[in-house]
mmCIF file of C-alpha atoms and ligand atoms in Angstrom:
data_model
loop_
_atom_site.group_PDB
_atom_site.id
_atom_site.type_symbol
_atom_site.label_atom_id
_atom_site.label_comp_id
_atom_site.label_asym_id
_atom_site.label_seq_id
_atom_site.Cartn_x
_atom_site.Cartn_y
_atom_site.Cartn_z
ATOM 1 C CA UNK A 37 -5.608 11.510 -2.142
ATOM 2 C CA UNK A 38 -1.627 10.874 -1.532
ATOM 3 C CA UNK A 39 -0.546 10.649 1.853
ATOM 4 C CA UNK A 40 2.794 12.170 2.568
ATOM 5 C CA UNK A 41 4.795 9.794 5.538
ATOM 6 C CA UNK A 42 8.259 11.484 6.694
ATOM 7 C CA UNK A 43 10.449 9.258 7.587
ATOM 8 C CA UNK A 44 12.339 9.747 11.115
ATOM 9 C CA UNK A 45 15.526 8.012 10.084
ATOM 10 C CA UNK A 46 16.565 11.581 8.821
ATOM 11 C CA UNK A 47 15.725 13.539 11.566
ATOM 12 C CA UNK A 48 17.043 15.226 14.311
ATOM 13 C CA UNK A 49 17.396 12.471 16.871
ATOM 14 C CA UNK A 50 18.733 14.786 19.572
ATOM 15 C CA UNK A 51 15.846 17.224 19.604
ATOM 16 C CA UNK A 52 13.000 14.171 18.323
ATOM 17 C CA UNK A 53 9.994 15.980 19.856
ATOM 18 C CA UNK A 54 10.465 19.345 18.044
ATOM 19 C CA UNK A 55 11.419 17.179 14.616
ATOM 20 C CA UNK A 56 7.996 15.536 15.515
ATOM 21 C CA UNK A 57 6.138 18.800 15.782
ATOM 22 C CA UNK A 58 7.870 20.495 12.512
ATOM 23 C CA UNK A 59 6.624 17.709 10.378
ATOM 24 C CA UNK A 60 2.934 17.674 11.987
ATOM 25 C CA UNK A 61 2.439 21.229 11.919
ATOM 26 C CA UNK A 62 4.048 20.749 7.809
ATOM 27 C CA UNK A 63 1.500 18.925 6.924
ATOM 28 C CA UNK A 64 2.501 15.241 7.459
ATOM 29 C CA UNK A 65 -0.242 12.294 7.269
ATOM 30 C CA UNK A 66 1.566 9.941 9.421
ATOM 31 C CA UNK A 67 5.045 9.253 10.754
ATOM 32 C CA UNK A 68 7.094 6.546 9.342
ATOM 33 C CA UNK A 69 9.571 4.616 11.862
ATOM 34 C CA UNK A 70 12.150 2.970 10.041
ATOM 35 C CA UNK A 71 13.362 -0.088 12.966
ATOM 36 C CA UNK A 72 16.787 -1.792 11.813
ATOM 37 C CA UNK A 73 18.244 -5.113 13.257
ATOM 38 C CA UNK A 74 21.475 -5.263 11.628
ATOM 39 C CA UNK A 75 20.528 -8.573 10.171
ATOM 40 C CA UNK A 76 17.776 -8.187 8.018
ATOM 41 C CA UNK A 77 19.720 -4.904 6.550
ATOM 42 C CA UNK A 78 23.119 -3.479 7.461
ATOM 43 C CA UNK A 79 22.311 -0.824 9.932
ATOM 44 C CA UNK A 80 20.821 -0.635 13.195
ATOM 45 C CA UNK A 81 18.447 2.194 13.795
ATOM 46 C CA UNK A 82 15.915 2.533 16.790
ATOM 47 C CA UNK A 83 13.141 0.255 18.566
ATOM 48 C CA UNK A 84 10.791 -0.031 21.456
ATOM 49 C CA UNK A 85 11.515 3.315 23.741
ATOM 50 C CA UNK A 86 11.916 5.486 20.285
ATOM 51 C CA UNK A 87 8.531 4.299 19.146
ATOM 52 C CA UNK A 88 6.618 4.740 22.687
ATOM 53 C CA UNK A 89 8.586 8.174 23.281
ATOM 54 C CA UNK A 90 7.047 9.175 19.390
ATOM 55 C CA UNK A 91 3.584 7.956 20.631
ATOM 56 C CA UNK A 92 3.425 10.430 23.238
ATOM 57 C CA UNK A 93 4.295 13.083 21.048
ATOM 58 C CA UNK A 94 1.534 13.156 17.871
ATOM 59 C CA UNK A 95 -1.607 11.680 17.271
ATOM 60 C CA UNK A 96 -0.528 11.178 13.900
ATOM 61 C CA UNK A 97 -0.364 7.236 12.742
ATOM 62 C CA UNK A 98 2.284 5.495 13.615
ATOM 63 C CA UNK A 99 3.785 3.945 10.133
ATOM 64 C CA UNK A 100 6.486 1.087 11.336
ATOM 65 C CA UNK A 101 8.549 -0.175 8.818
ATOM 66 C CA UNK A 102 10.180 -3.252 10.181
ATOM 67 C CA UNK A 103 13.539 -4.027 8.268
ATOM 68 C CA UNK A 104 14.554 -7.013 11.148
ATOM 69 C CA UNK A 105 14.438 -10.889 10.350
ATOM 70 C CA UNK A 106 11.768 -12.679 12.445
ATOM 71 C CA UNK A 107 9.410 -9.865 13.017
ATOM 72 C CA UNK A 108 6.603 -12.026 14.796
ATOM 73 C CA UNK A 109 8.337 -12.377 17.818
ATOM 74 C CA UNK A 110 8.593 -8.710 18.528
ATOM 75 C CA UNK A 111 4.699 -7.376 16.778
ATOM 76 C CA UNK A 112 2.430 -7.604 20.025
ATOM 77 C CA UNK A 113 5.080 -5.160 22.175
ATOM 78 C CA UNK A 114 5.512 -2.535 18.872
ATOM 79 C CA UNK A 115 1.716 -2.567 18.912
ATOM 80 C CA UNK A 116 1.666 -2.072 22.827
ATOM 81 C CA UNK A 117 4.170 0.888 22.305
ATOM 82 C CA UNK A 118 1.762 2.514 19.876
ATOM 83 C CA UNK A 119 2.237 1.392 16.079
ATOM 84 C CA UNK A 120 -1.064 2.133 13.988
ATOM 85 C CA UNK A 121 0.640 -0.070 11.178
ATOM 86 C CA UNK A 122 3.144 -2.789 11.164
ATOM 87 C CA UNK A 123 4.986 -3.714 7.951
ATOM 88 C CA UNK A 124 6.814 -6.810 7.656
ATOM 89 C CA UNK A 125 9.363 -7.393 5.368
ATOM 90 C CA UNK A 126 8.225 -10.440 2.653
ATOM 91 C CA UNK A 127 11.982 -11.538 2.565
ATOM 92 C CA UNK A 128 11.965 -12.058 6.604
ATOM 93 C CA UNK A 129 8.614 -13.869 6.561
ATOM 94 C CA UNK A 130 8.424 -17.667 5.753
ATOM 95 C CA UNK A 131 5.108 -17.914 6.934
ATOM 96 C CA UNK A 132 3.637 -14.217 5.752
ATOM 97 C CA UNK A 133 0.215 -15.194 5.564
ATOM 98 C CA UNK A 134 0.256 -16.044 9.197
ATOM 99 C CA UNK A 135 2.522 -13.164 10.624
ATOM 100 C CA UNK A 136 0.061 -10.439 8.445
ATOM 101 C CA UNK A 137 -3.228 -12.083 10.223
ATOM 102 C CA UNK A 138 -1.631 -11.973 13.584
ATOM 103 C CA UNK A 139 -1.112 -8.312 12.912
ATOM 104 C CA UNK A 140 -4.644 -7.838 12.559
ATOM 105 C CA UNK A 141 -5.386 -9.974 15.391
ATOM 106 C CA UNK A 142 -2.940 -8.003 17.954
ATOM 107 C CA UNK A 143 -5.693 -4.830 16.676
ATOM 108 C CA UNK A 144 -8.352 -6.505 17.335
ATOM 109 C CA UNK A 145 -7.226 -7.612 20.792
ATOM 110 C CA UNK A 146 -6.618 -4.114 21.836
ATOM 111 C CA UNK A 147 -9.581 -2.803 20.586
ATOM 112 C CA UNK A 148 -7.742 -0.575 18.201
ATOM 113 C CA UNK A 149 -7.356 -1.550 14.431
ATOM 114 C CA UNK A 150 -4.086 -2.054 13.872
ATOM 115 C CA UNK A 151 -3.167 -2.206 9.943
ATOM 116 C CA UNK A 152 -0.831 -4.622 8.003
ATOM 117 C CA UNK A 153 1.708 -3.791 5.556
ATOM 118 C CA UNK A 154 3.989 -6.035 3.033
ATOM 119 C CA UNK A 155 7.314 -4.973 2.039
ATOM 120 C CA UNK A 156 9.328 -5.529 -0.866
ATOM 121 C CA UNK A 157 13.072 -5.357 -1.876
ATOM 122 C CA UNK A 158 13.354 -4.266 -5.457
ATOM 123 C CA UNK A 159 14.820 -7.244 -6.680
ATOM 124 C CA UNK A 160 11.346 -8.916 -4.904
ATOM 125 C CA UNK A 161 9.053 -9.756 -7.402
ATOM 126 C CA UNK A 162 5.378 -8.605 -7.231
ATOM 127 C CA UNK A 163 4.108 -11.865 -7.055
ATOM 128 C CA UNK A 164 5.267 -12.574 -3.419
ATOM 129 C CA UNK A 165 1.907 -10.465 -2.219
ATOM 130 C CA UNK A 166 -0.691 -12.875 -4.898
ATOM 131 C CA UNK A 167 -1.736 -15.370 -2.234
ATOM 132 C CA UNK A 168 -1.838 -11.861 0.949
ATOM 133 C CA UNK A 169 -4.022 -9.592 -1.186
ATOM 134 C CA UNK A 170 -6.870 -10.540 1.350
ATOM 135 C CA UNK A 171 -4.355 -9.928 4.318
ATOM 136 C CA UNK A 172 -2.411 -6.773 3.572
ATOM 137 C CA UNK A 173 -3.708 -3.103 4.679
ATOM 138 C CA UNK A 174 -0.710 -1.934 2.619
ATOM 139 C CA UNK A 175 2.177 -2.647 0.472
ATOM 140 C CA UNK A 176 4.972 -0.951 0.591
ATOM 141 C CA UNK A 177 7.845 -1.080 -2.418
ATOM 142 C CA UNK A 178 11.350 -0.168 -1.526
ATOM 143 C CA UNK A 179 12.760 1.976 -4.227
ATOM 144 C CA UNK A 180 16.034 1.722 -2.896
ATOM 145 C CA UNK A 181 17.652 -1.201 -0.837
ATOM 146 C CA UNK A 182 16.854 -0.969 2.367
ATOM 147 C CA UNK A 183 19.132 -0.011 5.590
ATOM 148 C CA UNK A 184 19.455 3.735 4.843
ATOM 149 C CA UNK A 185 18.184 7.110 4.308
ATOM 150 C CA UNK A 186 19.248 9.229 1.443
ATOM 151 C CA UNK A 187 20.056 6.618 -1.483
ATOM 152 C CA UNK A 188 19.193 7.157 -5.044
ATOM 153 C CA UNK A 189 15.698 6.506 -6.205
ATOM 154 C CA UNK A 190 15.556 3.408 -8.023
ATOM 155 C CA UNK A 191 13.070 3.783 -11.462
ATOM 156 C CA UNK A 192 12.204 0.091 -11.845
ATOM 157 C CA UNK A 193 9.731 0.117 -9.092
ATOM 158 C CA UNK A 194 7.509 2.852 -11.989
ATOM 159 C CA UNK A 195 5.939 -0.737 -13.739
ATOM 160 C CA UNK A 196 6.312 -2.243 -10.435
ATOM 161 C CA UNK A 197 3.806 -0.453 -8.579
ATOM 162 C CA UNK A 198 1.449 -0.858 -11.506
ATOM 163 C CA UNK A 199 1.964 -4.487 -11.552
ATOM 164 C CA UNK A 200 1.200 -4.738 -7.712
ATOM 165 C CA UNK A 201 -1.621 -1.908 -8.284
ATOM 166 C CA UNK A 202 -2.784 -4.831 -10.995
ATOM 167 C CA UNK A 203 -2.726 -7.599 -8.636
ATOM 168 C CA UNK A 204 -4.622 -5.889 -6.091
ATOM 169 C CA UNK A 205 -7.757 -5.709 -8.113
ATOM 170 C CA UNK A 206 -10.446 -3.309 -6.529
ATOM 171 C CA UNK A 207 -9.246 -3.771 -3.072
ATOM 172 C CA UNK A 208 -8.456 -0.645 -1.275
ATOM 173 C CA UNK A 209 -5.159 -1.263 -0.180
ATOM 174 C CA UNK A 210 -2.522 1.579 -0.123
ATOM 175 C CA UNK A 211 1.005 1.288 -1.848
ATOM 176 C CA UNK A 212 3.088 3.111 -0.329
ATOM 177 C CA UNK A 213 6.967 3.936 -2.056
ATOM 178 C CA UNK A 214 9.729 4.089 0.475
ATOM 179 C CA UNK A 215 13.389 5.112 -0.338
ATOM 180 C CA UNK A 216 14.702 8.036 -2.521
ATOM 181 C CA UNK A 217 11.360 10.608 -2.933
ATOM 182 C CA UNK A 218 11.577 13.536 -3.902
ATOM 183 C CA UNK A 219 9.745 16.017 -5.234
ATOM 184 C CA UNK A 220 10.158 14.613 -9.082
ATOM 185 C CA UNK A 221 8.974 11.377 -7.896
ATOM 186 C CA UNK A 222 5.560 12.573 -6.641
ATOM 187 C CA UNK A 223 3.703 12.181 -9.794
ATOM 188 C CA UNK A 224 5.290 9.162 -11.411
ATOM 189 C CA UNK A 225 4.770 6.859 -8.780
ATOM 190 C CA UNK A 226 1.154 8.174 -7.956
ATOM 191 C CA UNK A 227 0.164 7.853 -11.676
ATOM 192 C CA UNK A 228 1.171 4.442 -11.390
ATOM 193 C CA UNK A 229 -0.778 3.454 -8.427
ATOM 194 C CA UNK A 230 0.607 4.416 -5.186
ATOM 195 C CA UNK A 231 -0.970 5.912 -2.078
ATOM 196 C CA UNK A 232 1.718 7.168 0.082
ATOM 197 C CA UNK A 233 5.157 8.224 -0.211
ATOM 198 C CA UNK A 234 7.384 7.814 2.712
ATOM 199 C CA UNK A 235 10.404 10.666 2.540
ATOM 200 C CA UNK A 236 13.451 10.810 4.809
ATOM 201 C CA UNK A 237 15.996 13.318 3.789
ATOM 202 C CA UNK A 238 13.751 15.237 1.046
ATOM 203 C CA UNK A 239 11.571 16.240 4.000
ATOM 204 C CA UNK A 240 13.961 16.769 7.261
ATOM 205 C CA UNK A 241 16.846 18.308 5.176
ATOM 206 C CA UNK A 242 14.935 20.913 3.537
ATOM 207 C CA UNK A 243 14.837 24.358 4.593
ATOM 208 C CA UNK A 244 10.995 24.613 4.590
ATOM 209 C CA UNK A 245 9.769 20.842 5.201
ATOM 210 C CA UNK A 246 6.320 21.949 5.237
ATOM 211 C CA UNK A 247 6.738 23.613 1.359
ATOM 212 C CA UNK A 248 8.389 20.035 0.499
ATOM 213 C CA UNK A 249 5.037 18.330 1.613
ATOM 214 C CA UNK A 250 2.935 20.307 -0.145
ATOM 215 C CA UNK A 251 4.418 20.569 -3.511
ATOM 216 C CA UNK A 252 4.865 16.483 -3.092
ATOM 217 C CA UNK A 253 0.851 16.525 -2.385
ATOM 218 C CA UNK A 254 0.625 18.940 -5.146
ATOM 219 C CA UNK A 255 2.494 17.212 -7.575
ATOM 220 C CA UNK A 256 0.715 13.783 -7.165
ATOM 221 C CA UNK A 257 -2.385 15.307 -6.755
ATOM 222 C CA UNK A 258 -1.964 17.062 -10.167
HETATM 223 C C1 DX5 B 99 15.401 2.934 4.069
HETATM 224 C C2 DX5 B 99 14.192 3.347 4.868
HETATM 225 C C3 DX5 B 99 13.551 4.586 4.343
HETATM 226 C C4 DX5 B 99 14.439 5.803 4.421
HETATM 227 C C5 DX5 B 99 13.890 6.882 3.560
HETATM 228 O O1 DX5 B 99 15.822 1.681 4.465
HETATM 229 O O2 DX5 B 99 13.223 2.339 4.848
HETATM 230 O O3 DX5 B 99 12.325 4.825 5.017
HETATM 231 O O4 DX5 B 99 14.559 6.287 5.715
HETATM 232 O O5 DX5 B 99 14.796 7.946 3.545
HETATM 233 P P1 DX5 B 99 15.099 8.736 2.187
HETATM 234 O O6 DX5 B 99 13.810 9.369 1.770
HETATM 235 O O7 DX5 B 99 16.155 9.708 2.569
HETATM 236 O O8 DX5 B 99 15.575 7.714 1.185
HETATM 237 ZN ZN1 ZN B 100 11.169 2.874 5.597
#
């Protein structure tokens, strides 16, 4: 089953709450917060009272996607604001192995599993997760660069996901594909291996965001 994530980034930020609601009641399987530093990518997007004022709001999952350069220092108050799953960028993390067990760790501290994602640029080769397949909840492959919404879908990241699907083995680790899906891409990147598609504009743009999600579902599903 594909899990459909819409991404805040395009929303609504002046009426959040009622953004929130559309994409629950349309179907959505989690919400995906996209948190910019302006150092790790070129924009700077939203952070601790966005992601606590979201929490109150749905009992969807929380989906962070953190695009910021030394992530570690700032997982155990994301996970005290309410994140379900923290994703660290591979290209901000010397140590990886140890910020993606801490992740874990912060979960098991509060009594509430918390998962661990892995991000990749696509110029980052696959092989940065071999030695984290143990470690990682998720992956999650940018198919555009990241630091906005509504950039072109990259098609590279097609034998991409397949390579990382590969590497994984039999684990049951998601792959989720963040930047540029639409509709089209629903059953590409599924066929190749992925789990979840995170979608910004395509979603909060469209007239009907709850027909969006369910010809994406359909579509991968297929
Ligand atoms: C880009 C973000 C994406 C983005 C997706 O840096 O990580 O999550 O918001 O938006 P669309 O689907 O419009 O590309
Ligand atoms: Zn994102």
């Amino acid at each position: 089953m594909i899990k459909i994530a819409p991404s805040i980034l395009s929303a609504d930020f002046g009426v959040l709450a009622e953004e929130i609601a559309r994409v629950e009641a349309a179907g959505a399987d989690q919400i995906h917060i996209d948190v910019m530093d302006g150092r790790f990518v070129p924009n700077i997007s939203m952070g601790f009272p966005i992601v606590t004022a979201i929490r109150k709001r749905t009992r969807l999952p929380l989906d962070l996607h953190l695009m910021i350069v030394e992530p570690e220092k700032y997982l155990a108050e994301f996970a005290a604001a309410g994140a379900d799953l923290l994703t660290v960028h591979v290209e901000a993390c010397p140590h990886l192995q140890r910020t993606l067990t801490s992740i874990r760790e912060l979960g098991a501290r509060s009594g509430v599993p918390i998962k661990a994602g892995a991000a990749l640029n696509p110029s980052t080769h696959p092989h940065a997760i071999e030695y984290v397949v143990d470690d990682v909840d998720l992956v999650l492959v940018m198919s555009v660069n990241p630091g906005f919404g509504g950039q072109t879908f990259i098609p590279a990241v097609y034998p991409k996901i397949r390579q990382i699907r590969t590497l994984l083995g039999g684990r049951r680790v998601d792959i989720s594909i963040d930047g540029g899906v639409k509709v089209e891409h629903a059953r590409p990147c599924a066929q190749h291996g992925a789990t979840i598609l995170v979608a910004g504009s395509a979603v909060f743009e469209a007239p009907d965001p709850g027909a969006v999600i369910e010809q994406m579902r359909a579509a991968a599903t297929g």
